[in-house]
CSV table of C-alpha atoms in Angstrom, one decimal:
chain,number,residue,atom,x,y,z
A,20,MET,CA,-15.6,-25.7,-9.3
A,21,LEU,CA,-18.5,-23.4,-10.5
A,22,LEU,CA,-21.8,-24.8,-9.3
A,23,GLU,CA,-24.3,-22.1,-10.2
A,24,LEU,CA,-24.4,-18.9,-12.3
A,25,THR,CA,-27.1,-16.3,-12.1
A,26,ILE,CA,-27.3,-13.4,-14.5
A,27,GLN,CA,-29.8,-10.5,-14.4
A,28,ASN,CA,-30.0,-7.5,-16.9
A,29,PHE,CA,-26.6,-8.2,-18.4
A,30,ALA,CA,-26.2,-7.2,-22.1
A,31,ILE,CA,-29.2,-8.9,-23.9
A,32,ILE,CA,-29.9,-11.3,-21.0
A,33,PRO,CA,-32.8,-10.2,-18.8
A,34,LYS,CA,-32.5,-13.2,-16.5
A,35,LEU,CA,-30.7,-16.5,-16.6
A,36,HIS,CA,-29.8,-19.2,-14.1
A,37,LEU,CA,-27.4,-22.1,-14.9
A,38,SER,CA,-26.2,-25.0,-12.9
A,39,PHE,CA,-22.8,-26.7,-13.7
A,40,SER,CA,-21.3,-30.0,-12.8
A,41,GLU,CA,-17.9,-31.8,-12.9
A,42,GLY,CA,-16.3,-32.8,-16.2
A,43,MET,CA,-16.7,-30.9,-19.5
A,44,THR,CA,-19.6,-28.6,-20.2
A,45,VAL,CA,-20.0,-27.4,-23.8
A,46,LEU,CA,-21.9,-24.2,-24.9
A,47,THR,CA,-22.9,-24.1,-28.5
A,48,GLY,CA,-25.1,-21.9,-30.6
A,49,GLU,CA,-25.0,-19.6,-33.6
A,50,THR,CA,-22.6,-16.7,-33.7
A,51,GLY,CA,-24.0,-13.7,-31.8
A,52,ALA,CA,-26.4,-15.9,-29.7
A,53,GLY,CA,-24.8,-14.8,-26.5
A,54,LYS,CA,-22.3,-17.6,-25.6
A,55,SER,CA,-19.5,-15.1,-25.0
A,56,ILE,CA,-21.8,-13.0,-22.8
A,57,ILE,CA,-22.0,-15.8,-20.3
A,58,ILE,CA,-18.2,-16.0,-20.3
A,59,ASP,CA,-18.0,-12.2,-19.8
A,60,ALA,CA,-20.2,-12.6,-16.8
A,61,MET,CA,-17.9,-15.2,-15.4
A,62,ALA,CA,-14.9,-12.9,-16.0
A,63,LEU,CA,-16.6,-10.3,-13.8
A,64,LEU,CA,-16.8,-12.8,-10.9
A,65,ALA,CA,-13.1,-13.4,-11.3
A,66,GLY,CA,-12.4,-9.6,-10.9
A,67,GLY,CA,-13.0,-8.3,-14.4
A,68,ARG,CA,-13.6,-4.6,-14.8
A,69,GLY,CA,-17.3,-3.7,-14.5
A,70,LEU,CA,-18.6,-1.3,-17.2
A,71,THR,CA,-22.0,0.4,-17.4
A,72,GLU,CA,-22.2,-0.8,-21.0
A,73,TYR,CA,-22.9,-4.3,-19.6
A,74,ILE,CA,-26.2,-3.1,-18.2
A,75,ARG,CA,-29.3,-4.2,-20.3
A,76,GLN,CA,-31.0,-1.2,-21.9
A,77,GLY,CA,-33.7,0.2,-19.7
A,78,SER,CA,-32.4,-1.3,-16.5
A,79,GLU,CA,-30.9,0.5,-13.5
A,80,LYS,CA,-28.3,-2.1,-12.8
A,81,CYS,CA,-27.1,-5.6,-13.6
A,82,LEU,CA,-26.3,-8.5,-11.2
A,83,ILE,CA,-24.0,-11.4,-11.6
A,84,GLU,CA,-23.8,-14.1,-9.0
A,85,GLY,CA,-21.7,-17.3,-8.9
A,86,VAL,CA,-21.6,-20.2,-6.4
A,87,PHE,CA,-18.3,-22.0,-6.2
A,88,GLU,CA,-16.9,-24.9,-4.2
A,89,PHE,CA,-14.2,-23.8,-1.8
A,90,PRO,CA,-10.7,-24.4,-3.3
A,91,GLN,CA,-8.6,-26.6,-1.1
A,92,GLU,CA,-5.1,-25.1,-1.7
A,93,GLU,CA,-3.3,-23.9,1.4
A,94,GLU,CA,-2.6,-20.5,-0.3
A,95,PHE,CA,-6.4,-20.0,-0.7
A,96,HIS,CA,-7.0,-20.8,2.9
A,97,GLU,CA,-4.4,-18.2,3.9
A,98,LEU,CA,-6.0,-15.6,1.6
A,99,MET,CA,-9.4,-16.3,3.2
A,100,LYS,CA,-7.9,-15.6,6.6
A,101,GLU,CA,-6.3,-12.4,5.4
A,102,LEU,CA,-9.5,-11.1,3.9
A,103,GLY,CA,-11.6,-12.2,6.9
A,104,ILE,CA,-13.9,-14.6,5.0
A,105,ASP,CA,-15.5,-17.4,7.0
A,106,GLU,CA,-14.4,-20.8,5.8
A,107,ASN,CA,-17.1,-22.6,7.6
A,108,GLU,CA,-19.5,-22.0,4.7
A,109,GLU,CA,-19.9,-24.9,2.3
A,110,VAL,CA,-19.6,-22.7,-0.7
A,111,LEU,CA,-18.2,-19.4,-1.9
A,112,ILE,CA,-20.8,-17.0,-3.2
A,113,ILE,CA,-19.5,-14.1,-5.3
A,114,GLN,CA,-21.8,-11.3,-6.4
A,115,ARG,CA,-21.2,-8.3,-8.6
A,116,ASP,CA,-23.6,-5.3,-9.0
A,117,ILE,CA,-23.0,-2.6,-11.6
A,118,THR,CA,-25.3,0.5,-11.6
A,119,ASN,CA,-26.0,3.1,-14.2
A,120,ALA,CA,-24.3,5.6,-11.9
A,121,GLY,CA,-21.0,3.7,-12.6
A,122,LYS,CA,-20.8,2.1,-9.2
A,123,SER,CA,-19.5,-1.5,-9.1
A,124,MET,CA,-19.9,-3.5,-5.9
A,125,CYS,CA,-18.3,-6.8,-5.1
A,126,ARG,CA,-19.3,-9.1,-2.3
A,127,VAL,CA,-17.9,-12.5,-1.3
A,128,ASN,CA,-20.1,-14.5,1.1
A,129,GLY,CA,-21.9,-11.2,1.9
A,130,ARG,CA,-18.6,-9.4,2.7
A,131,SER,CA,-17.8,-6.3,0.6
A,132,MET,CA,-14.6,-6.7,-1.3
A,133,THR,CA,-12.3,-4.5,-3.3
A,134,LEU,CA,-11.8,-5.3,-7.0
A,135,SER,CA,-8.1,-6.1,-6.5
A,136,ASN,CA,-8.9,-8.6,-3.7
A,137,LEU,CA,-11.6,-10.1,-5.8
A,138,ARG,CA,-9.0,-10.7,-8.6
A,139,ARG,CA,-6.8,-12.5,-6.0
A,140,ILE,CA,-9.7,-14.8,-5.1
A,141,GLY,CA,-10.7,-15.2,-8.8
A,142,SER,CA,-7.2,-16.4,-9.7
A,143,PHE,CA,-8.0,-19.6,-7.8
A,144,LEU,CA,-11.4,-20.1,-9.3
A,145,VAL,CA,-11.6,-19.4,-13.0
A,146,ASP,CA,-9.1,-19.5,-15.8
A,147,ILE,CA,-10.5,-18.1,-19.0
A,148,GLN,CA,-8.7,-19.1,-22.2
A,149,GLY,CA,-9.7,-17.3,-25.4
A,150,GLN,CA,-8.4,-15.6,-28.5
A,151,ASN,CA,-6.5,-13.1,-26.4
A,152,GLU,CA,-4.4,-15.9,-24.9
A,153,HIS,CA,-3.2,-16.5,-28.4
A,154,GLN,CA,-1.9,-13.0,-28.2
A,155,ASP,CA,0.2,-14.0,-25.1
A,156,LEU,CA,1.9,-16.6,-27.2
A,157,LEU,CA,2.7,-13.9,-29.8
A,158,GLN,CA,4.3,-11.6,-27.2
A,159,GLU,CA,7.8,-12.6,-26.5
A,160,GLU,CA,7.8,-10.8,-23.2
A,161,LYS,CA,5.1,-13.2,-21.9
A,162,HIS,CA,7.0,-16.4,-22.6
A,163,LEU,CA,9.1,-16.2,-19.5
A,164,GLY,CA,6.0,-16.0,-17.4
A,165,LEU,CA,4.5,-19.0,-19.2
A,166,LEU,CA,7.7,-21.0,-18.5
A,167,ASP,CA,7.7,-20.0,-14.8
A,168,SER,CA,4.1,-21.1,-14.4
A,169,TYR,CA,5.2,-24.6,-15.3
A,170,GLY,CA,7.3,-24.8,-12.2
A,171,SER,CA,6.4,-26.5,-8.9
A,172,SER,CA,4.9,-24.7,-5.9
A,173,ASP,CA,8.4,-24.7,-4.3
A,174,TYR,CA,9.7,-23.0,-7.5
A,175,GLN,CA,6.9,-20.4,-7.3
A,176,ALA,CA,7.9,-19.6,-3.7
A,177,GLN,CA,11.5,-19.1,-4.9
A,178,LEU,CA,10.2,-16.6,-7.5
A,179,VAL,CA,8.3,-14.7,-4.9
A,180,SER,CA,11.4,-14.7,-2.6
A,181,PHE,CA,13.6,-13.5,-5.5
A,182,LYS,CA,11.3,-10.6,-6.3
A,183,LYS,CA,11.4,-9.5,-2.6
A,184,ASP,CA,15.2,-9.7,-2.5
A,185,TYR,CA,15.5,-7.9,-5.8
A,186,ALA,CA,13.2,-5.1,-4.6
A,187,SER,CA,15.4,-4.8,-1.5
A,188,TYR,CA,18.5,-4.7,-3.6
A,189,ARG,CA,17.2,-1.9,-5.8
A,190,GLN,CA,16.1,0.1,-2.8
A,191,LEU,CA,19.6,-0.1,-1.4
A,192,GLU,CA,21.1,0.8,-4.8
A,193,LYS,CA,18.9,3.9,-4.9
A,194,GLN,CA,20.0,4.9,-1.4
A,195,VAL,CA,23.7,4.6,-2.3
A,196,ARG,CA,23.2,6.5,-5.6
A,197,ARG,CA,21.4,9.3,-3.8
A,198,ILE,CA,24.2,9.7,-1.3
A,199,GLN,CA,26.8,9.7,-4.1
A,200,GLU,CA,25.0,12.2,-6.2
A,201,ASN,CA,24.3,14.5,-3.3
A,202,GLU,CA,27.8,14.4,-1.7
A,203,GLN,CA,28.5,18.0,-2.7
A,204,SER,CA,25.2,19.3,-1.4
A,205,PHE,CA,25.8,17.3,1.8
A,206,VAL,CA,29.1,19.2,2.3
A,207,GLN,CA,27.3,22.5,1.8
A,208,ARG,CA,24.5,21.5,4.2
A,209,LEU,CA,27.1,20.4,6.7
A,210,ASP,CA,28.5,24.0,6.9
A,211,MET,CA,25.0,25.4,7.3
A,212,LEU,CA,24.1,22.9,10.0
A,213,HIS,CA,27.3,23.7,11.9
A,214,PHE,CA,26.6,27.4,11.8
A,215,GLN,CA,23.0,26.9,13.0
A,216,GLN,CA,24.0,24.6,15.8
A,217,GLU,CA,26.7,27.0,17.0
A,218,GLU,CA,24.3,30.0,16.9
A,219,ILE,CA,21.7,28.2,19.0
A,220,GLU,CA,24.3,26.8,21.4
A,221,GLN,CA,25.8,30.2,22.0
A,222,ALA,CA,22.4,31.7,22.9
A,223,LYS,CA,22.1,29.2,25.8
A,224,LEU,CA,18.3,29.4,25.7
A,225,ASN,CA,16.1,28.1,28.6
A,226,LEU,CA,12.5,27.2,28.5
A,227,GLY,CA,10.3,29.9,30.1
A,228,GLU,CA,13.1,32.5,29.8
A,229,GLU,CA,11.4,34.8,27.3
A,230,GLU,CA,8.3,35.2,29.6
A,231,GLU,CA,10.5,36.0,32.6
A,232,LEU,CA,12.5,38.6,30.6
A,233,ILE,CA,9.4,40.3,29.3
A,234,GLU,CA,8.1,40.5,32.9
A,235,GLU,CA,11.4,41.9,34.1
A,236,ARG,CA,11.5,44.4,31.3
A,237,ASP,CA,8.0,45.7,32.0
A,238,LYS,CA,9.0,46.2,35.7
A,239,LEU,CA,12.2,48.1,34.7
A,240,MET,CA,10.4,50.3,32.2
A,241,ASN,CA,7.7,51.1,34.8
A,242,PHE,CA,10.1,51.5,37.8
A,243,GLN,CA,9.0,55.1,38.8
A,244,LYS,CA,5.4,54.2,38.4
A,245,ILE,CA,5.9,51.2,40.7
A,246,VAL,CA,7.8,53.3,43.3
A,247,ASP,CA,5.2,56.0,43.3
A,248,ALA,CA,2.3,53.5,43.7
A,249,PHE,CA,4.1,51.7,46.6
A,250,GLY,CA,5.0,55.0,48.4
A,251,LEU,CA,1.5,56.5,48.2
A,252,SER,CA,0.0,53.2,49.3
A,253,TYR,CA,2.4,52.9,52.3
A,254,GLY,CA,1.6,56.5,53.3
A,255,LEU,CA,-2.1,56.0,53.2
A,256,LEU,CA,-1.9,52.8,55.3
A,257,SER,CA,0.8,53.9,57.8
A,258,SER,CA,1.2,57.7,58.0
A,259,GLU,CA,1.4,59.2,61.5
A,260,SER,CA,-1.7,61.4,61.0
A,261,GLY,CA,-4.8,59.5,60.3
A,262,ASN,CA,-3.5,56.4,58.8
A,263,SER,CA,-5.9,53.7,57.8
A,264,LEU,CA,-4.6,51.0,60.2
A,265,ASP,CA,-5.2,53.2,63.3
A,266,GLY,CA,-8.7,53.9,62.1
A,267,ILE,CA,-9.4,50.2,61.6
A,268,SER,CA,-7.9,49.4,65.0
A,269,MET,CA,-10.3,51.9,66.6
A,270,ALA,CA,-13.2,50.4,64.8
A,271,ILE,CA,-12.3,47.0,66.1
A,272,THR,CA,-12.3,48.3,69.7
A,273,GLN,CA,-15.8,49.6,69.2
A,274,LEU,CA,-17.1,46.5,67.5
A,275,GLU,CA,-15.7,44.2,70.2
A,276,ASP,CA,-17.9,45.9,72.8
A,277,ILE,CA,-21.1,45.0,70.9
A,278,ALA,CA,-20.1,41.7,69.2
A,279,HIS,CA,-21.6,39.6,72.0
A,280,LEU,CA,-25.1,41.2,71.5
A,281,ASP,CA,-25.8,39.6,68.1
A,282,SER,CA,-24.2,36.9,65.9
A,283,GLU,CA,-24.2,39.2,62.9
A,284,TYR,CA,-22.3,41.8,65.0
A,285,GLU,CA,-19.8,39.2,65.9
A,286,GLN,CA,-19.3,38.2,62.2
A,287,ILE,CA,-18.8,41.9,61.3
A,288,ASN,CA,-16.2,42.2,64.0
A,289,GLU,CA,-14.3,39.1,62.7
A,290,ASN,CA,-14.3,40.4,59.1
A,291,VAL,CA,-12.9,43.7,60.2
A,292,GLN,CA,-10.2,42.0,62.3
A,293,SER,CA,-9.2,39.8,59.3
A,294,ALA,CA,-9.0,42.8,57.1
A,295,TYR,CA,-6.8,44.6,59.7
A,296,PHE,CA,-4.3,41.7,59.8
A,297,LEU,CA,-4.2,41.4,56.0
A,298,LEU,CA,-3.5,45.1,55.7
A,299,GLN,CA,-0.8,44.9,58.3
A,300,GLU,CA,0.9,42.2,56.3
A,301,ALA,CA,0.5,44.1,53.0
A,302,THR,CA,1.9,47.2,54.6
A,303,THR,CA,5.0,45.3,55.8
A,304,GLU,CA,5.5,43.8,52.3
A,305,ILE,CA,5.1,47.2,50.7
A,306,SER,CA,7.8,48.6,53.1
A,307,ARG,CA,10.1,45.7,52.2
A,308,GLN,CA,9.6,46.2,48.4
A,309,LEU,CA,10.4,50.0,48.8
A,310,ASP,CA,13.6,49.2,50.8
A,311,HIS,CA,14.8,47.0,47.9
A,312,MET,CA,13.7,49.2,45.0
A,313,GLU,CA,16.7,50.4,43.0
A,314,MET,CA,16.7,51.4,39.3
A,315,ASP,CA,19.4,49.6,37.2
A,316,GLU,CA,19.6,51.3,33.8
A,317,GLY,CA,22.2,48.8,32.5
A,318,ARG,CA,19.9,45.8,33.4
A,319,LEU,CA,17.1,47.2,31.2
A,320,GLU,CA,19.5,47.4,28.2
A,321,GLU,CA,20.7,43.8,28.9
A,322,VAL,CA,17.1,42.5,29.0
A,323,GLU,CA,16.2,44.3,25.7
A,324,GLU,CA,19.3,42.8,24.0
A,325,ARG,CA,18.4,39.3,25.2
A,326,LEU,CA,14.9,39.6,24.0
A,327,GLU,CA,16.1,40.9,20.6
A,328,LEU,CA,18.4,37.8,20.3
A,329,ILE,CA,15.5,35.5,21.1
A,330,ARG,CA,13.3,37.4,18.5
A,331,GLN,CA,16.1,36.8,15.8
A,332,LEU,CA,16.3,33.1,16.7
A,333,LYS,CA,12.5,32.7,16.6
A,334,ARG,CA,12.5,34.4,13.1
A,335,LYS,CA,15.0,31.8,11.9
A,336,TYR,CA,14.2,28.6,13.7
A,337,GLY,CA,10.7,28.6,15.2
A,338,ASP,CA,8.0,30.6,16.9
A,339,SER,CA,9.1,29.7,20.5
A,340,ILE,CA,12.1,28.7,22.5
A,341,ALA,CA,10.7,25.2,22.8
A,342,THR,CA,10.5,25.0,18.9
A,343,ILE,CA,14.0,26.4,18.6
A,344,LEU,CA,15.4,23.8,21.0
A,345,LYS,CA,13.5,21.0,19.2
A,346,TYR,CA,15.0,22.2,15.9
A,347,TYR,CA,18.4,22.2,17.6
A,348,ASP,CA,18.0,18.5,18.5
A,349,GLU,CA,16.9,17.7,15.0
A,350,ILE,CA,19.9,19.3,13.3
A,351,SER,CA,22.2,17.8,15.9
A,352,GLU,CA,21.0,14.4,14.9
A,353,GLU,CA,21.3,15.2,11.2
A,354,LEU,CA,24.8,16.6,11.8
A,355,LEU,CA,25.7,13.3,13.4
A,356,GLN,CA,24.4,11.4,10.3
A,357,VAL,CA,25.9,13.8,7.8
A,358,THR,CA,29.3,13.9,9.6
A,359,ASN,CA,29.4,10.1,9.4
A,360,SER,CA,28.0,10.0,5.8
A,361,GLU,CA,31.4,8.9,4.4
A,362,ASP,CA,31.6,6.0,6.8
A,363,ARG,CA,27.9,5.3,6.2
A,364,LEU,CA,28.5,5.4,2.4
A,365,GLU,CA,31.3,2.9,2.6
A,366,GLU,CA,29.1,0.7,4.8
A,367,LEU,CA,26.2,0.9,2.3
A,368,GLU,CA,28.4,0.3,-0.7
A,369,SER,CA,29.8,-2.8,1.1
A,370,GLN,CA,26.2,-4.0,1.8
A,371,LEU,CA,25.2,-3.3,-1.8
A,372,ALA,CA,28.1,-5.3,-3.2
A,373,GLU,CA,27.2,-8.2,-0.9
A,374,LYS,CA,23.5,-8.0,-1.9
A,375,GLU,CA,24.4,-7.8,-5.6
A,376,LYS,CA,26.6,-10.9,-5.2
A,377,GLY,CA,23.7,-12.7,-3.4
A,378,ILE,CA,21.1,-11.7,-5.9
A,379,GLU,CA,23.2,-12.7,-8.9
A,380,GLN,CA,23.8,-16.1,-7.3
A,381,PHE,CA,20.0,-16.4,-6.7
A,382,ALA,CA,19.4,-15.4,-10.4
A,383,ASP,CA,21.9,-18.0,-11.5
A,384,LYS,CA,20.1,-20.6,-9.4
A,385,LEU,CA,16.8,-19.6,-11.1
A,386,HIS,CA,18.5,-19.8,-14.5
A,387,ASN,CA,19.7,-23.4,-13.8
A,388,GLN,CA,16.2,-24.4,-12.7
A,389,ARG,CA,14.6,-22.7,-15.7
A,390,LYS,CA,17.0,-24.7,-18.0
A,391,LYS,CA,15.7,-27.9,-16.4
A,392,LEU,CA,12.1,-26.7,-16.6
A,393,ALA,CA,12.6,-25.7,-20.3
A,394,TYR,CA,14.0,-29.1,-21.2
A,395,LYS,CA,11.1,-30.9,-19.5
A,396,LEU,CA,8.5,-28.5,-21.0
A,397,GLU,CA,10.0,-28.9,-24.5
A,398,ARG,CA,9.6,-32.7,-24.3
A,399,GLU,CA,6.1,-32.5,-23.0
A,400,ILE,CA,5.0,-29.9,-25.5
A,401,VAL,CA,6.3,-32.0,-28.4
A,402,GLN,CA,4.4,-35.0,-27.0
A,403,GLU,CA,1.2,-33.0,-26.7
A,404,LEU,CA,1.6,-31.5,-30.2
A,405,ALA,CA,2.1,-35.0,-31.6
A,406,GLU,CA,-1.2,-36.0,-30.1
A,407,LEU,CA,-2.7,-33.0,-31.8
A,408,TYR,CA,-1.4,-34.1,-35.2
A,409,MET,CA,1.6,-31.9,-35.2
A,410,GLU,CA,3.9,-34.9,-35.1
A,411,HIS,CA,6.7,-33.2,-36.9
A,412,ALA,CA,6.7,-30.1,-34.6
A,413,GLN,CA,9.8,-29.2,-32.7
A,414,PHE,CA,9.5,-26.8,-29.8
A,415,GLU,CA,12.4,-25.1,-28.0
A,416,VAL,CA,12.7,-22.6,-25.2
A,417,HIS,CA,15.4,-20.3,-26.4
A,418,PHE,CA,17.4,-18.4,-23.7
A,419,HIS,CA,18.9,-15.0,-24.8
A,420,PRO,CA,22.5,-14.6,-23.9
A,421,GLU,CA,22.3,-11.2,-22.4
A,422,ARG,CA,22.6,-11.1,-18.6
A,423,ASN,CA,20.4,-8.1,-17.7
A,424,LEU,CA,19.3,-8.4,-14.1
A,425,SER,CA,15.6,-7.7,-13.5
A,426,ALA,CA,12.8,-8.7,-11.0
A,427,SER,CA,12.7,-12.0,-13.0
A,428,GLY,CA,16.4,-12.7,-12.8
A,429,PHE,CA,18.9,-12.8,-15.7
A,430,ASP,CA,16.7,-14.6,-18.1
A,431,LYS,CA,14.9,-13.6,-21.2
A,432,VAL,CA,13.3,-16.4,-23.1
A,433,GLU,CA,11.5,-16.9,-26.3
A,434,PHE,CA,9.6,-19.9,-27.7
A,435,TYR,CA,10.9,-21.3,-31.0
A,436,LEU,CA,8.9,-23.7,-33.2
A,437,THR,CA,9.1,-25.6,-36.4
A,438,THR,CA,6.2,-27.6,-37.8
A,439,ASN,CA,7.8,-28.9,-41.0
A,440,PRO,CA,10.6,-31.5,-41.2
A,441,GLY,CA,13.9,-30.0,-42.4
A,442,GLU,CA,13.0,-26.5,-41.5
A,443,PRO,CA,15.0,-24.7,-38.8
A,444,LEU,CA,13.4,-23.6,-35.5
A,445,LYS,CA,12.3,-20.0,-35.6
A,446,PRO,CA,10.5,-17.6,-33.2
A,447,LEU,CA,7.0,-18.9,-32.6
A,448,VAL,CA,5.6,-15.4,-33.2
A,449,LYS,CA,6.9,-15.6,-36.8
A,450,VAL,CA,6.0,-19.1,-37.9
A,451,ALA,CA,2.8,-20.3,-36.2
A,452,SER,CA,-0.6,-20.1,-38.0
A,453,GLY,CA,-3.9,-19.5,-36.3
A,454,GLY,CA,-4.8,-23.2,-36.1
A,455,GLU,CA,-1.3,-24.1,-34.8
A,456,LEU,CA,-1.5,-21.4,-32.1
A,457,SER,CA,-4.8,-23.0,-30.9
A,458,ARG,CA,-3.1,-26.3,-30.6
A,459,ILE,CA,0.0,-24.9,-28.9
A,460,LEU,CA,-2.2,-23.1,-26.4
A,461,LEU,CA,-4.1,-26.2,-25.7
A,462,ALA,CA,-0.9,-28.2,-25.3
A,463,LEU,CA,0.4,-25.7,-22.8
A,464,LYS,CA,-2.9,-25.7,-21.0
A,465,SER,CA,-2.9,-29.5,-20.9
A,466,ILE,CA,0.5,-29.4,-19.2
A,467,PHE,CA,-0.1,-26.4,-16.9
A,468,SER,CA,-3.5,-27.5,-15.7
A,469,LYS,CA,-1.8,-30.4,-13.9
A,470,ASN,CA,0.2,-28.0,-11.7
A,471,GLN,CA,-2.2,-25.0,-11.5
A,472,ARG,CA,-5.3,-27.0,-10.4
A,473,LYS,CA,-7.7,-24.2,-11.3
A,474,THR,CA,-11.2,-25.2,-10.2
A,475,SER,CA,-12.8,-24.1,-13.5
A,476,ILE,CA,-11.1,-23.6,-16.9
A,477,VAL,CA,-13.0,-21.9,-19.7
A,478,PHE,CA,-12.1,-22.4,-23.4
A,479,ASP,CA,-13.7,-19.6,-25.4
A,480,GLU,CA,-13.4,-20.8,-29.0
A,481,VAL,CA,-9.8,-21.9,-28.7
A,482,ASP,CA,-10.5,-24.5,-31.4
A,483,THR,CA,-10.9,-21.8,-34.1
A,484,GLY,CA,-9.1,-22.6,-37.4
A,485,VAL,CA,-9.1,-26.4,-37.1
A,486,SER,CA,-11.3,-29.2,-38.5
A,487,GLY,CA,-11.4,-32.9,-39.2
A,488,ARG,CA,-9.1,-35.2,-37.3
A,489,VAL,CA,-7.3,-32.3,-35.6
A,490,ALA,CA,-10.7,-31.2,-34.2
A,491,GLN,CA,-11.2,-34.7,-32.9
A,492,ALA,CA,-7.7,-34.6,-31.3
A,493,ILE,CA,-8.5,-31.2,-29.7
A,494,ALA,CA,-11.8,-32.6,-28.3
A,495,GLU,CA,-9.9,-35.5,-26.7
A,496,LYS,CA,-7.3,-33.1,-25.3
A,497,ILE,CA,-10.0,-30.9,-23.7
A,498,VAL,CA,-11.7,-34.1,-22.2
A,499,LYS,CA,-8.3,-35.0,-20.7
A,500,ILE,CA,-8.0,-31.6,-19.1
A,501,SER,CA,-11.6,-32.0,-17.7
A,502,ARG,CA,-10.4,-35.0,-15.7
A,503,GLN,CA,-8.2,-32.6,-13.7
A,504,SER,CA,-10.5,-29.5,-13.6
A,505,GLN,CA,-14.0,-28.5,-14.5
A,506,VAL,CA,-14.0,-27.3,-18.1
A,507,LEU,CA,-16.5,-25.0,-19.8
A,508,CYS,CA,-16.0,-24.8,-23.5
A,509,ILE,CA,-17.6,-22.6,-26.2
A,510,THR,CA,-17.2,-24.3,-29.6
A,511,HIS,CA,-18.5,-24.5,-33.1
A,512,LEU,CA,-17.0,-27.9,-33.7
A,513,PRO,CA,-19.2,-31.0,-33.6
A,514,GLN,CA,-16.3,-33.1,-32.6
A,515,VAL,CA,-15.7,-31.1,-29.5
A,516,ALA,CA,-19.5,-30.8,-28.7
A,517,ALA,CA,-20.0,-34.5,-29.0
A,518,VAL,CA,-17.5,-35.5,-26.2
A,519,ALA,CA,-18.9,-33.1,-23.6
A,520,THR,CA,-20.4,-34.5,-20.4
A,521,HIS,CA,-23.0,-31.7,-20.4
A,522,HIS,CA,-24.3,-29.6,-23.2
A,523,TYR,CA,-26.0,-26.2,-23.2
A,524,PHE,CA,-27.4,-24.8,-26.4
A,525,ILE,CA,-27.6,-21.0,-26.4
A,526,SER,CA,-30.1,-19.2,-28.6
A,527,LYS,CA,-31.8,-15.8,-28.7
A,528,GLU,CA,-35.2,-14.6,-29.8
A,529,VAL,CA,-37.1,-11.3,-30.1
A,530,LYS,CA,-40.1,-10.7,-27.9
A,531,GLY,CA,-42.1,-7.5,-27.9
A,532,GLY,CA,-39.4,-5.8,-30.0
A,533,ARG,CA,-36.6,-6.8,-27.5
A,534,THR,CA,-33.9,-9.4,-28.0
């Protein structure tokens, strides 16, 4: 239920605060006074689109705030948990800000909210019925949704379940069709994958191999330079005439004689001895390297060919051996899938046939339930219309014979109506007048409000085109609805205004040149 509504700088309203109570509240006033502006503000709280045109001329932004009682439906509690809104608060406060810059901000109990989530919340709070709802009655494609909304909560859950199953069925159908259509391209790709797999397999690549080959190639290409460097170094360190090691050995003998005289001398002696032993080891290693040095012209050619093969594979499959091997794993997996595609296709086709059978059975189940709903709705609509002085009206939910499966099942329905005795039932869109549409809409709302349990229902001039005793019957019908839910009603009919629990008179005036 809407408890309070605050409006600032919205259209011609600089500031307005309204309080609402249970029962039926009527809003009256001359045409153009601003009654519908208040309803537009309520629509924003329910997730309506915020436009800069709503902002009062000369203002930077407009603000709409509504205070609602917490709905008690279990689905609403689940939604609050999903959106992270604290349910310990006694009320639900919704605020909309729209700025001249085009920014629209939504907050629920101080928490920022997307417009789509605000619409989800608003669907539990406010149900605005106006002239556009007449248009729903005049659109045949909307009739199935109206019939479905008459169903119980268990039926609504089945509709949700069917839509999920149908989406899954269509997804599988697309997958099967894609495989069937691309069977030829799969065969071609199979040949290519086999070639690539075989090419990489034959290369027998190893991680780190390229770096090792480059190092070996560099050694082979610089063989003579290496031999010359080792030979000269060995000669300088170990030649019979004046080799470096003998000189260092003699230096050690001299240093040992004076090492005990000073700690610094002793350190110098130790450093020279360490250098001597390191050079001895280096000389031995150089000698070993020289003993094993042998130029292999054929090996250099092998290394170059191997490196060229790796370069070719890198150009085709990746910038490193690791990348090539990763690609090999990927195509091996795809090969496995493609190779088994025929078996997979048969399996998917079998699954599709099974799903199709299941979804058709589900659709038939929904059809049978809709038939029962339609029969019940027809009787209730006729009763409601009789109370609205359309006692000769006959109403029928007509099921089209075509069985075209969709997210709603097999059914396509259309409302048929006759208001005159002896006249055949015809499509509602072709026979109903404006006043009759108002009464049919009100009859539907009288019935649906029992199931939907919206906290606030708004009737925006739904009584247009009627008068006299029909107006009185409409007034009584709206009062009846207000016993189930809070009702806000804009009307020009005295019969409707007279039965309201609360009455707001809307007027406008000009002050200082502003309305």
